[in-house]
Each structure stands twice: as C-alpha cells, then as structure tokens.
PDB file of C-alpha atoms (C1' of nucleotides) in Angstrom:
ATOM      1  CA  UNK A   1       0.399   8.856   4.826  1.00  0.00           C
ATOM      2  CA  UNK A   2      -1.186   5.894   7.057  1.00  0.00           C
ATOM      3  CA  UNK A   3       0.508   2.769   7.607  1.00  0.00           C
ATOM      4  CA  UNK A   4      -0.741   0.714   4.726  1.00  0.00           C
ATOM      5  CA  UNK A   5       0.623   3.118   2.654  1.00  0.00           C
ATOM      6  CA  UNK A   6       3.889   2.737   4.437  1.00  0.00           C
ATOM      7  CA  UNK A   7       4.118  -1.114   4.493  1.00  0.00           C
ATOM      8  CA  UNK A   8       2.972  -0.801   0.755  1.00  0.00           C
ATOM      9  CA  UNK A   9       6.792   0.223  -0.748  1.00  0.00           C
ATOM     10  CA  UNK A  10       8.828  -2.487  -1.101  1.00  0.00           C
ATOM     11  CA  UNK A  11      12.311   0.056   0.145  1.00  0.00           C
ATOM     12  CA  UNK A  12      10.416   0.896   3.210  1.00  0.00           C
ATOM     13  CA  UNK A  13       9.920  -3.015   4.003  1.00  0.00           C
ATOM     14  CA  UNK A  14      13.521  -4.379   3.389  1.00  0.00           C
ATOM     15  CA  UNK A  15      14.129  -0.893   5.624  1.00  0.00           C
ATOM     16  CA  UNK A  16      12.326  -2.250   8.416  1.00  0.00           C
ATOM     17  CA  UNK A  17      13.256  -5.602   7.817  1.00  0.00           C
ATOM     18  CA  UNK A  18      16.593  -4.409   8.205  1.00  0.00           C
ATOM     19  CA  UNK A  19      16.241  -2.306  11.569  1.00  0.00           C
ATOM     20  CA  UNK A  20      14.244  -4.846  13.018  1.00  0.00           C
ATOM     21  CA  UNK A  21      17.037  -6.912  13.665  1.00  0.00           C
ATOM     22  CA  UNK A  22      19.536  -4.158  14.792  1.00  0.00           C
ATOM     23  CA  UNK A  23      19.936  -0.840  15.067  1.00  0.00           C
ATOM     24  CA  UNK A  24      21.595   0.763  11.868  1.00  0.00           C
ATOM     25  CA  UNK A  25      23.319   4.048  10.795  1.00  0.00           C
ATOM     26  CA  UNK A  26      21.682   5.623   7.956  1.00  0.00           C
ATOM     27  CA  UNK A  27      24.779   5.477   5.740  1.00  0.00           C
ATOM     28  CA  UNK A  28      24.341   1.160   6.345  1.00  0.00           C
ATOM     29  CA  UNK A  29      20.388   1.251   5.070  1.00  0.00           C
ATOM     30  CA  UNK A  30      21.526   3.696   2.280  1.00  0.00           C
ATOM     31  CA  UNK A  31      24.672   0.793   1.221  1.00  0.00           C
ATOM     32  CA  UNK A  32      22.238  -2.370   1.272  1.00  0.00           C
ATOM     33  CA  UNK A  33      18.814  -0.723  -0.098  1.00  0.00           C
ATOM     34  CA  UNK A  34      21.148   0.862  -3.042  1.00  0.00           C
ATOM     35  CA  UNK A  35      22.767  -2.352  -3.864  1.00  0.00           C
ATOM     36  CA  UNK A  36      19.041  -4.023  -3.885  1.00  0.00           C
ATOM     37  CA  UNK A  37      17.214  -1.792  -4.990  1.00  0.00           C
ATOM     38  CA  UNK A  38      19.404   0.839  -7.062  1.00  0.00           C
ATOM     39  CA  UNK A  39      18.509   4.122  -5.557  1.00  0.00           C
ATOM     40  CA  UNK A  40      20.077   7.173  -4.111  1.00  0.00           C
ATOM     41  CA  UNK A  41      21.048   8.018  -0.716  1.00  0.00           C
ATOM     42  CA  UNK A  42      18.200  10.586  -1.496  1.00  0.00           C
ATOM     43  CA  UNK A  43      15.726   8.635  -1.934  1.00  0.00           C
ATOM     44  CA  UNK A  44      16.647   6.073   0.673  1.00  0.00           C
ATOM     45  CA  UNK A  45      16.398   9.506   3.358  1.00  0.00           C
ATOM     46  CA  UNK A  46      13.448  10.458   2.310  1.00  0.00           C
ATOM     47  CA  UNK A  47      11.643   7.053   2.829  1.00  0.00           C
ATOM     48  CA  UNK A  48      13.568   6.702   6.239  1.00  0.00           C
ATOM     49  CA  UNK A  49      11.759  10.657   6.641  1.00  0.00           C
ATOM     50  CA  UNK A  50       8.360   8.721   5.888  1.00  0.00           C
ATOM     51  CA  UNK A  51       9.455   5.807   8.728  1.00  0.00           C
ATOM     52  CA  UNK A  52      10.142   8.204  11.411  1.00  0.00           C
ATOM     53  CA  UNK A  53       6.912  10.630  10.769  1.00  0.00           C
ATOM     54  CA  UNK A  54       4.584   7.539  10.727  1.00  0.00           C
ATOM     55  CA  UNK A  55       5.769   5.853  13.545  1.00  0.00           C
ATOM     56  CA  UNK A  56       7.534   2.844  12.338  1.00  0.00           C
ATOM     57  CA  UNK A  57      11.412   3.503  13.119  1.00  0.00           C
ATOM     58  CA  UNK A  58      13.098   5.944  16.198  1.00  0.00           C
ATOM     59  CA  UNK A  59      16.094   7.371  15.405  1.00  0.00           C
ATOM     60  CA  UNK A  60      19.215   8.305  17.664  1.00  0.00           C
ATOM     61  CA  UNK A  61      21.935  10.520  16.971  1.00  0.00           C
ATOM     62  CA  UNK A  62      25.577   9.403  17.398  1.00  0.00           C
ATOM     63  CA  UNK A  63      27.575  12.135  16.413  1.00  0.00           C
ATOM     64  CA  UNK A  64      27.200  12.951  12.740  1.00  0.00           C
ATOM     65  CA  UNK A  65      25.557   9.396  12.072  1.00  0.00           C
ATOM     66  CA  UNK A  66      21.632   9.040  12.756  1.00  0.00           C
ATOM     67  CA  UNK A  67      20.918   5.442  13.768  1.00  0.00           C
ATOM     68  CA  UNK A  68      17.416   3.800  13.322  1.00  0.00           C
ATOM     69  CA  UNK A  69      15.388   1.002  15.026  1.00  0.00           C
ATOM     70  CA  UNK A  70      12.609   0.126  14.298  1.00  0.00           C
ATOM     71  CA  UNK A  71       9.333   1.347  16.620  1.00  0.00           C
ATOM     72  CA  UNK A  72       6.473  -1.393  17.019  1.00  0.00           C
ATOM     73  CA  UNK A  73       3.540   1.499  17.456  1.00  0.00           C
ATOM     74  CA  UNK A  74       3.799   2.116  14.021  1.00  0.00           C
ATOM     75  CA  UNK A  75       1.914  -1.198  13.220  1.00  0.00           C
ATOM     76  CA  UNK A  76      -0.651  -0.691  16.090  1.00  0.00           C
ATOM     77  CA  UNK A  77      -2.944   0.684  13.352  1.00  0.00           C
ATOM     78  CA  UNK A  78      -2.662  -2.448  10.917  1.00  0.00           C
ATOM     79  CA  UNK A  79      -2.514  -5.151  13.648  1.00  0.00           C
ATOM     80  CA  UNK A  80      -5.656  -3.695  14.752  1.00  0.00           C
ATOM     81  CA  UNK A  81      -7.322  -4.132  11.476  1.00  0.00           C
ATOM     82  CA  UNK A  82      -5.820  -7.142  11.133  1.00  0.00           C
ATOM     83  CA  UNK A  83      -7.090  -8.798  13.901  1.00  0.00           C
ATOM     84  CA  UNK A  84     -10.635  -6.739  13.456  1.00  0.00           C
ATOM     85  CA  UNK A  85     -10.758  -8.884   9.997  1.00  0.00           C
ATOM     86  CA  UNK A  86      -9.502 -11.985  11.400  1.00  0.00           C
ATOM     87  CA  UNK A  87     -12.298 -12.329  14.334  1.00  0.00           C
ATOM     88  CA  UNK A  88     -15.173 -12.099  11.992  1.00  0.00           C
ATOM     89  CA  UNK A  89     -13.624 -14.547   9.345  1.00  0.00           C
ATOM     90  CA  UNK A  90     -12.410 -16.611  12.425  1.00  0.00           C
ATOM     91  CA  UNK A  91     -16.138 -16.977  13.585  1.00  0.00           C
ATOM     92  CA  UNK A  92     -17.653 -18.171  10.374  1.00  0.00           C
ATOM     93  CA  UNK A  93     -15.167 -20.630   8.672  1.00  0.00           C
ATOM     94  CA  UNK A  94     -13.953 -23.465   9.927  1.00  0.00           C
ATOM     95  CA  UNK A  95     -12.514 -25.550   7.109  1.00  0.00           C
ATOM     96  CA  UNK A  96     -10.230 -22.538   7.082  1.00  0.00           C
ATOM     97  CA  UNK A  97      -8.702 -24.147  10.389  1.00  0.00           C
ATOM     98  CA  UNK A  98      -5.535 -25.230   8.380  1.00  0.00           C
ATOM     99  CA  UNK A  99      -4.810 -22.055   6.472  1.00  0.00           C
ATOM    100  CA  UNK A 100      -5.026 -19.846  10.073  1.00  0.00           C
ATOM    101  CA  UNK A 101      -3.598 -22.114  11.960  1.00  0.00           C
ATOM    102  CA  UNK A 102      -0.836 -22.508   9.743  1.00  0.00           C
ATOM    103  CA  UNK A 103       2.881 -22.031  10.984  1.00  0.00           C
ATOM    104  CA  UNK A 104       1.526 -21.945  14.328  1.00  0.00           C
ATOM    105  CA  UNK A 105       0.745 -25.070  15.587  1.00  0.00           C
ATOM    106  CA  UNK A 106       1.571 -28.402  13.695  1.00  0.00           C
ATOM    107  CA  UNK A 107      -1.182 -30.550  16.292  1.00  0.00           C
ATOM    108  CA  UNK A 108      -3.991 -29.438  18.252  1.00  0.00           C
ATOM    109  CA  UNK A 109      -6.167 -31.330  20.675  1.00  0.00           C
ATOM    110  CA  UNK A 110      -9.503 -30.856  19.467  1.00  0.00           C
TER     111      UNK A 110
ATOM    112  CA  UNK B   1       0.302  -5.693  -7.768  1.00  0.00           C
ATOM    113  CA  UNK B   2       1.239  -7.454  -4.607  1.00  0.00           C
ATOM    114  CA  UNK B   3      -0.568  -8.024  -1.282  1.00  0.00           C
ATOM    115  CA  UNK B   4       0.588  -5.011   0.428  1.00  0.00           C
ATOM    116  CA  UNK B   5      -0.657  -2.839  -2.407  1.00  0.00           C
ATOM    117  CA  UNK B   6      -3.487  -4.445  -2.047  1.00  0.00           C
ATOM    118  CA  UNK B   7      -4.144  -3.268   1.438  1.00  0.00           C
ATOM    119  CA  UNK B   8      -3.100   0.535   0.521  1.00  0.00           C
ATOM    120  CA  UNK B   9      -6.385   1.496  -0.685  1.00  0.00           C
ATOM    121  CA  UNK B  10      -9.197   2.587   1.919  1.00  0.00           C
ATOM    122  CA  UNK B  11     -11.541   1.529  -0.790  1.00  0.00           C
ATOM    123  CA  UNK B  12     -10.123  -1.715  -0.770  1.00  0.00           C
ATOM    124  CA  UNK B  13     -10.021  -2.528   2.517  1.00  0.00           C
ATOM    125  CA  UNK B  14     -13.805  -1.449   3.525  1.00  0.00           C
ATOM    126  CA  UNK B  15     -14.600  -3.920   1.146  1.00  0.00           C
ATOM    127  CA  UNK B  16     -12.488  -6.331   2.703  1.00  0.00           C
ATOM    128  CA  UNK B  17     -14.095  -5.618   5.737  1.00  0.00           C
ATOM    129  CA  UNK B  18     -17.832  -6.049   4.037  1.00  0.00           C
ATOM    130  CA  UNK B  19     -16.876  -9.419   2.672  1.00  0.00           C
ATOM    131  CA  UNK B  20     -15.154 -10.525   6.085  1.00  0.00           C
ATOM    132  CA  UNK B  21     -18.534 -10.223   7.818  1.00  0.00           C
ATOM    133  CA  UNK B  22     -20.328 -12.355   5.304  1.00  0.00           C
ATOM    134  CA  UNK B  23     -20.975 -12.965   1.681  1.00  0.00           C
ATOM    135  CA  UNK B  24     -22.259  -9.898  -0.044  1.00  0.00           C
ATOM    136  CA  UNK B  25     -23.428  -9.216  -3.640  1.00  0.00           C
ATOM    137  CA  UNK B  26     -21.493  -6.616  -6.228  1.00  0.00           C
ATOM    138  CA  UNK B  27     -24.388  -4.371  -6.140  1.00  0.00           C
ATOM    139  CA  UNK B  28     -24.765  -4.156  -2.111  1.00  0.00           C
ATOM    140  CA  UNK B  29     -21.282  -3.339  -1.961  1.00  0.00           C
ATOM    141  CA  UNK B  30     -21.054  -0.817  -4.348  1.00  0.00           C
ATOM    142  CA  UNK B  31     -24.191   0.528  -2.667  1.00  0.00           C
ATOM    143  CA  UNK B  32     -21.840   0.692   0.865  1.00  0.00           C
ATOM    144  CA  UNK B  33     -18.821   2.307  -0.593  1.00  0.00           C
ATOM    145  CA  UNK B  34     -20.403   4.521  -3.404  1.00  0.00           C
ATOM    146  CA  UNK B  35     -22.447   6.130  -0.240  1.00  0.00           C
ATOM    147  CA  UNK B  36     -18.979   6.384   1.654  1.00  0.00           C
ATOM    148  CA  UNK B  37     -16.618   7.077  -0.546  1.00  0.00           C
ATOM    149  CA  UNK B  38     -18.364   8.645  -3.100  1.00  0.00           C
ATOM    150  CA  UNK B  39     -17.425   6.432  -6.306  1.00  0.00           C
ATOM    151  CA  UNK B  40     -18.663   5.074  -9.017  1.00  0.00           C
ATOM    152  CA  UNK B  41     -19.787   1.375  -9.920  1.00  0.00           C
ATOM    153  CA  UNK B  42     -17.356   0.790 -12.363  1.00  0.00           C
ATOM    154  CA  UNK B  43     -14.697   1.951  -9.608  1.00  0.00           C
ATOM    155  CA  UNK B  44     -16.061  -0.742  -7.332  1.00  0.00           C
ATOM    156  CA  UNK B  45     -16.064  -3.417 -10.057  1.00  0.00           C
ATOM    157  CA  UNK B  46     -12.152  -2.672 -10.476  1.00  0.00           C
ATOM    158  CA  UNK B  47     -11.309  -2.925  -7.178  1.00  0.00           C
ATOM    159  CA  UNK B  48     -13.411  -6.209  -6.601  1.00  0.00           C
ATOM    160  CA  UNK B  49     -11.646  -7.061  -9.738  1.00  0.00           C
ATOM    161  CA  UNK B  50      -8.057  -6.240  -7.765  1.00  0.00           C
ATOM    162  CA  UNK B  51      -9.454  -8.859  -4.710  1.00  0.00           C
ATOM    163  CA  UNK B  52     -10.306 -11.301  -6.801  1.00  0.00           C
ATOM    164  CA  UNK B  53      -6.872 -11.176  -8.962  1.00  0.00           C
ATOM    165  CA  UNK B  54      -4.624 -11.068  -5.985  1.00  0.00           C
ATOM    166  CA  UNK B  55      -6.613 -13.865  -3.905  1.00  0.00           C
ATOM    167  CA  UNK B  56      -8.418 -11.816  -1.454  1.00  0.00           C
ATOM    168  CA  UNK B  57     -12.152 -12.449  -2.506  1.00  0.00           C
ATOM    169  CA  UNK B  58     -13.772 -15.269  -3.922  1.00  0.00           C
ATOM    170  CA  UNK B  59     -17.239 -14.990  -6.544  1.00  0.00           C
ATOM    171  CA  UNK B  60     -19.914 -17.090  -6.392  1.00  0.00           C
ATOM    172  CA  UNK B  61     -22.200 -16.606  -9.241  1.00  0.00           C
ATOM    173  CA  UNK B  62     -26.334 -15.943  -7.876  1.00  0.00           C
ATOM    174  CA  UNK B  63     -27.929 -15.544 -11.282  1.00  0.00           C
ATOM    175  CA  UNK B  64     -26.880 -12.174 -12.874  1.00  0.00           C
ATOM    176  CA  UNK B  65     -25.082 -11.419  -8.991  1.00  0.00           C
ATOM    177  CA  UNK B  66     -21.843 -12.238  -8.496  1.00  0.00           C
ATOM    178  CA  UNK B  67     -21.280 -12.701  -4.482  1.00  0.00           C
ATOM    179  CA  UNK B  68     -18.402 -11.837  -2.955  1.00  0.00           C
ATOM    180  CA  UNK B  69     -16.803 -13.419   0.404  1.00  0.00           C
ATOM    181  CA  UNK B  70     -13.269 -12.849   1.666  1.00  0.00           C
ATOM    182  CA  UNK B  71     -10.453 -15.477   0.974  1.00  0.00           C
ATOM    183  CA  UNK B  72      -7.699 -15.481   3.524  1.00  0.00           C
ATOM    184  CA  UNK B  73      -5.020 -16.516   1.298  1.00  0.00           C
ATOM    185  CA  UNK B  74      -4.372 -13.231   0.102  1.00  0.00           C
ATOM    186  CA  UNK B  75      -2.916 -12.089   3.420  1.00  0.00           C
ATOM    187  CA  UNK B  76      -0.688 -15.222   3.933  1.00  0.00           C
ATOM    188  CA  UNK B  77       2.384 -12.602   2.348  1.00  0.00           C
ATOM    189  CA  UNK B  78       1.302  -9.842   4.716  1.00  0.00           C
ATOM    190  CA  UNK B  79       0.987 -11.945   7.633  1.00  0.00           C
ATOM    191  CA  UNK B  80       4.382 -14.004   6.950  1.00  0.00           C
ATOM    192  CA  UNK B  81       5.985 -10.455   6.959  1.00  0.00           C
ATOM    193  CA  UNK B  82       4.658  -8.953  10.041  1.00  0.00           C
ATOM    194  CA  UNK B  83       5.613 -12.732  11.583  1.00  0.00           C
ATOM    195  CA  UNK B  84       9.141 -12.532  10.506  1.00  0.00           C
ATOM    196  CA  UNK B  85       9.425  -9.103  11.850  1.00  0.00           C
ATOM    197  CA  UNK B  86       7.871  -9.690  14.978  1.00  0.00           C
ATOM    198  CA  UNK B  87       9.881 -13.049  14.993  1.00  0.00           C
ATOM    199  CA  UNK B  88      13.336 -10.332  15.841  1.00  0.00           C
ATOM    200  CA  UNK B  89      11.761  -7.056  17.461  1.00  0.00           C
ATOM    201  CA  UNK B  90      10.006  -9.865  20.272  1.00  0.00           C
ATOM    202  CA  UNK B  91      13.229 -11.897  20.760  1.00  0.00           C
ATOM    203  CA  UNK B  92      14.931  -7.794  21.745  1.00  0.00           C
ATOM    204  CA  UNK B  93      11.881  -5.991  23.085  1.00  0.00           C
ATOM    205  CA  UNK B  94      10.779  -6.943  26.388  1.00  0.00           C
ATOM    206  CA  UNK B  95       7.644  -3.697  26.939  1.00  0.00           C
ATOM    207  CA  UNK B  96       6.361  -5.024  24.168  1.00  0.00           C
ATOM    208  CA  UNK B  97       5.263  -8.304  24.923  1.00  0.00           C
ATOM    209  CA  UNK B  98       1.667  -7.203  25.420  1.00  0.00           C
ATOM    210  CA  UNK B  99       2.083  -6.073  21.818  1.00  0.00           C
ATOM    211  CA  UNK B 100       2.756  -9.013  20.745  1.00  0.00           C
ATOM    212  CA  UNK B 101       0.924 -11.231  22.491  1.00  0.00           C
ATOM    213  CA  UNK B 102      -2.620  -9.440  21.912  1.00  0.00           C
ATOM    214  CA  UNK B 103      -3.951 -11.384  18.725  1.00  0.00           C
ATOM    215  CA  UNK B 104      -2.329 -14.285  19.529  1.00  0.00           C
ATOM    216  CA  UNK B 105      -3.563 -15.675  22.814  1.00  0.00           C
ATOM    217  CA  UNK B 106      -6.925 -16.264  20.531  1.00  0.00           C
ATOM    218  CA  UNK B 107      -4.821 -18.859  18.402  1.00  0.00           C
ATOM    219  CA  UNK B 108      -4.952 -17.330  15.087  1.00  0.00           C
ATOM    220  CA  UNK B 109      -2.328 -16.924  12.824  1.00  0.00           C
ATOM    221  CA  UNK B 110      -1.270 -13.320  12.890  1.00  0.00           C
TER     222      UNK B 110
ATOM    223  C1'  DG C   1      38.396  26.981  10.167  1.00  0.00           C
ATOM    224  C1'  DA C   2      38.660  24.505   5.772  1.00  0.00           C
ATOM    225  C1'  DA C   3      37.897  20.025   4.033  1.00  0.00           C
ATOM    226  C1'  DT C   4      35.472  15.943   4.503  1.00  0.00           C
ATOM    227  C1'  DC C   5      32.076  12.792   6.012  1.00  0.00           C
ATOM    228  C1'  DA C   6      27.132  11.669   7.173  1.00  0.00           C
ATOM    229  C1'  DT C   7      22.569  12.780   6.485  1.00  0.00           C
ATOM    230  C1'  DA C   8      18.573  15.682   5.276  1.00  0.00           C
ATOM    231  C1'  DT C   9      15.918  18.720   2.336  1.00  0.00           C
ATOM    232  C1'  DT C  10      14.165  20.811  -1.881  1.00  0.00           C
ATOM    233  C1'  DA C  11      12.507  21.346  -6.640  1.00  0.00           C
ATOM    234  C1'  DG C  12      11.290  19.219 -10.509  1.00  0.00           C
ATOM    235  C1'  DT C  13      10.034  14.929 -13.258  1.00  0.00           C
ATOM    236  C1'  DA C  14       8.020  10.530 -14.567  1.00  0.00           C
ATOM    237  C1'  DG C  15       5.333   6.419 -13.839  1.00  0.00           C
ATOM    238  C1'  DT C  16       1.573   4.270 -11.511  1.00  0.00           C
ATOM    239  C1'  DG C  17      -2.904   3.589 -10.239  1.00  0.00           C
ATOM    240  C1'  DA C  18      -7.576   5.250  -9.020  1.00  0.00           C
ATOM    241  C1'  DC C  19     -11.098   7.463 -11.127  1.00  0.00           C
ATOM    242  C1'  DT C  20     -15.059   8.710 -14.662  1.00  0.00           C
ATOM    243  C1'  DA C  21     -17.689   8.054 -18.797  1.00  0.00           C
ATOM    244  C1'  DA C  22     -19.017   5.115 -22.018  1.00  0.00           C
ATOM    245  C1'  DT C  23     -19.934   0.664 -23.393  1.00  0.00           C
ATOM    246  C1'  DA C  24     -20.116  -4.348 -23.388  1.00  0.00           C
ATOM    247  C1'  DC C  25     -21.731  -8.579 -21.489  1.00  0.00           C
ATOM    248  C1'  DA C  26     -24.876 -11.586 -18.947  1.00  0.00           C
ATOM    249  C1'  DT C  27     -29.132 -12.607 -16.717  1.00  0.00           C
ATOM    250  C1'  DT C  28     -33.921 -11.960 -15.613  1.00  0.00           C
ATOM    251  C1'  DT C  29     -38.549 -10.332 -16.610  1.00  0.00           C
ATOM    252  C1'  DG C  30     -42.545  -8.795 -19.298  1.00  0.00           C
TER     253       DG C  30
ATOM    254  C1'  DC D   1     -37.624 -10.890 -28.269  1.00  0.00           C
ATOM    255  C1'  DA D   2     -37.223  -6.317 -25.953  1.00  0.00           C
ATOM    256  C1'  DA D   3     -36.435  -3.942 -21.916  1.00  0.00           C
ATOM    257  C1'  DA D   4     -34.483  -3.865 -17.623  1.00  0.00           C
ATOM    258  C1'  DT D   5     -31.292  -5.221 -14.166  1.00  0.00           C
ATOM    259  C1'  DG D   6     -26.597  -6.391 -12.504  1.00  0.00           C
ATOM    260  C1'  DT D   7     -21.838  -6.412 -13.321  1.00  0.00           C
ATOM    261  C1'  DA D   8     -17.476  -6.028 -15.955  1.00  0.00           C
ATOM    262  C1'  DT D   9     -14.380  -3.836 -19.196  1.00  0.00           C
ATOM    263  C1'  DT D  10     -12.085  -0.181 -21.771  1.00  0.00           C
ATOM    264  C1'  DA D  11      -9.968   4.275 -22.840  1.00  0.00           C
ATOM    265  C1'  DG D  12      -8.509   8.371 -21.228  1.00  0.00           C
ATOM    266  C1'  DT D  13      -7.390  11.739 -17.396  1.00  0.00           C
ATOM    267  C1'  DC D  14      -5.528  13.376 -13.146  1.00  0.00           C
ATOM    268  C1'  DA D  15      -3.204  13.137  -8.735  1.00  0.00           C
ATOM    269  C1'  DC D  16       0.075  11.132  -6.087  1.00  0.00           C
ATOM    270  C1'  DT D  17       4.451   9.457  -4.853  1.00  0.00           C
ATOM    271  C1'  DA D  18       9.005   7.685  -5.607  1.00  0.00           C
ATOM    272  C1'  DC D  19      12.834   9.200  -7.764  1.00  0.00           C
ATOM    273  C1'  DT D  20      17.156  12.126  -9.215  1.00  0.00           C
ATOM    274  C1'  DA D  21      20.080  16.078  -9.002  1.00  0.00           C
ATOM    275  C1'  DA D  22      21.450  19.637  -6.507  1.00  0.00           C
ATOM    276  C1'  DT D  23      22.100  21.742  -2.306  1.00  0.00           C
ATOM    277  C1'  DA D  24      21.853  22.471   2.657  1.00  0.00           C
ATOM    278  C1'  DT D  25      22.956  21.216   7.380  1.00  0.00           C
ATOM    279  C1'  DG D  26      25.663  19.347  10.823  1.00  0.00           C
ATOM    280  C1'  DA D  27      29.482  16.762  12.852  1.00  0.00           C
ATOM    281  C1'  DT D  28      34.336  15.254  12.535  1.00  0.00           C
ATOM    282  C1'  DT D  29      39.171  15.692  11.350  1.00  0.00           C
ATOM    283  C1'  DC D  30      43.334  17.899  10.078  1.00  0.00           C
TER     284       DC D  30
END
DNA sequence: GAATCATATTAGTAGTGACTAATACATTTG
DNA sequence: CAAATGTATTAGTCACTACTAATATGATTC
C-alpha cells in the first residue's frame, strides 16, 4: 500500500491527527476512533498495522501497552509529489498568487 | 469522493501531473496513460470526469476537444491537512526541520 | 500460575470503485 | 447529410480493502 492510499482512509487520518500531537497507547486511539467512527478495536489495530508498515507512525512498547507517534518519513513520498506538482503549476500561473499564497502570508512586497 | 481519494489512484495522479505541466486535450492524455497504464478511453474519461467533479481540473472546450489544465483548489483539503499536522509534529520535532522547511523556503503554500 | 488487561492476528464477508464493452453525444469534414 | 473524429456515459463485473467475530499473544496482577 503507498502513502496515498494511506492518507486516503478517513480512520487512518484522525489516527495520525491524533499521534501527531502526542504519543498515545493503542487502547486511547482504539477509545476516540470507536466513539467517532464506530469500529472495533480490530479494525482500529489493523489500520494502526497499515501506519507502522508504511512508515507513518513508530511504535514503543511500555509494558503490555504499545504507544504510537507519529513518523514524518512516511509523507516523504507525497510531499515530494506535492511539491513536484506545485513547481510546474507555480511557474505558469500567476493570478493563482492568492490561492498559493493563501494562509501563508497576508502581505507581500512585490 | 473526497480529495484524498482523489489522490489514491496512480491513474489519477499521472494525469494530474500531465495537466500540471500545461493544458492538454482528452485524447493526448488518454494517449499518455492508455500507453502506461494500459486502459481504456472510457477509463480515462471517468477519471477526468473524477478531476473535474472534485475541483482538480478545469475544461476548456477546443471544438469537439475538451482541454484539460489543473485547478489547485482541489488540494486546498489535502494541503490544510498536511499543514495542521505539520503545524504539531514541527512545534515537537527538532531533526526534522529540514523536513519541513524544504517546500517552503520557495514560498508556496504547502 | 490463573485471571485479567492490552493489543495483534486471522478468516471470512460486504461494499466500493476501477475497469471493459457498448453506446450516446457532439463536432468536424467530405 | 453521411461518415469520421473526439469525448462522455451507462451497465455490469471483478478485485480490493475495511470491517467483524473469533482467537492468539503477551504483559500484569492477585
């Protein structure tokens, strides 16, 4: 599975969303993604299976509990693309100044 | 079927990449990714159909052509994401600041 | 060491979406 | 207008993946 696929489920998102603020136990994904999203503690270990083997979240073990954060290298691929995207579009249109420089900057000098 | 979705399919995103260069007809594109991908026309003409729907490619009409370019809005939801993310991993990760940085010293939204 | 807690794995199922084949629609050309 | 070109749509099929239920593994507690 490549990254877009990852980033593509809406459980693996609020996941990351979640461990990119703090480390959490398992057993704390499993209680907020249920509540949201109304799935099993299955279900929620088998997408935080998919996070680990595609490089988006490191686990550590602390006694029985397994706690995740979340691992940046896992969006090297999509950044990349990104950006690849980005530099031709960037070249070409400029009336599209506003939209990309949006939430950025609110003044430039030019 | 929402922006990340979008992005999921390889298909999908050569086109993206096609249209991100410059303007290109149905027909040349189809020509680009049936030779890659090994699809047909009318698989082509749904997934243009899926960038147009979900603001990611704009039409033009050129007689019986229909030209396609790329329209940025359709990543402002995947690129508020990533922002908000990176907004909390980059406020705890220090070894990451090249990360993060890359992409943005050239002033574009990421 | 049995019971319990915390998490992972497995097998099987169902829904989604990407595809083909066929066809429709729209435009240009002879 | 008829034929040809360019693109879109529709119906039906198949593969994939997210899910549940059940079970396994592993750590803690009594």
């Amino acid at each position: 599975m490549n990254a877009f696929d990852v980033l593509s489920d809406p459980v693996r998102r609020r996941t990351l969303e979640l461990i990119s603020q703090k480390e959490h136990a398992s057993g704390e994904i499993v209680a907020v993604v249920e509540a949201e999203f109304g799935i099993s503690q299955s279900a929620v270990s088998q997408h935080l299976r998919v996070l680990r083997d595609t490089g988006f979240a490191k686990v550590r073990k602390d006694g029985a509990k397994r706690c995740y954060e979340i691992d940046p290298s896992g969006f090297d691929d999509v950044n990349d693309w990104l950006d690849q995207l980005r530099h031709f579009w960037a070249s070409k249109m400029d009336a599209l100044a506003t939209e990309i420089e949006r939430g950025k900057r609110s003044g430039n000098s030019t």
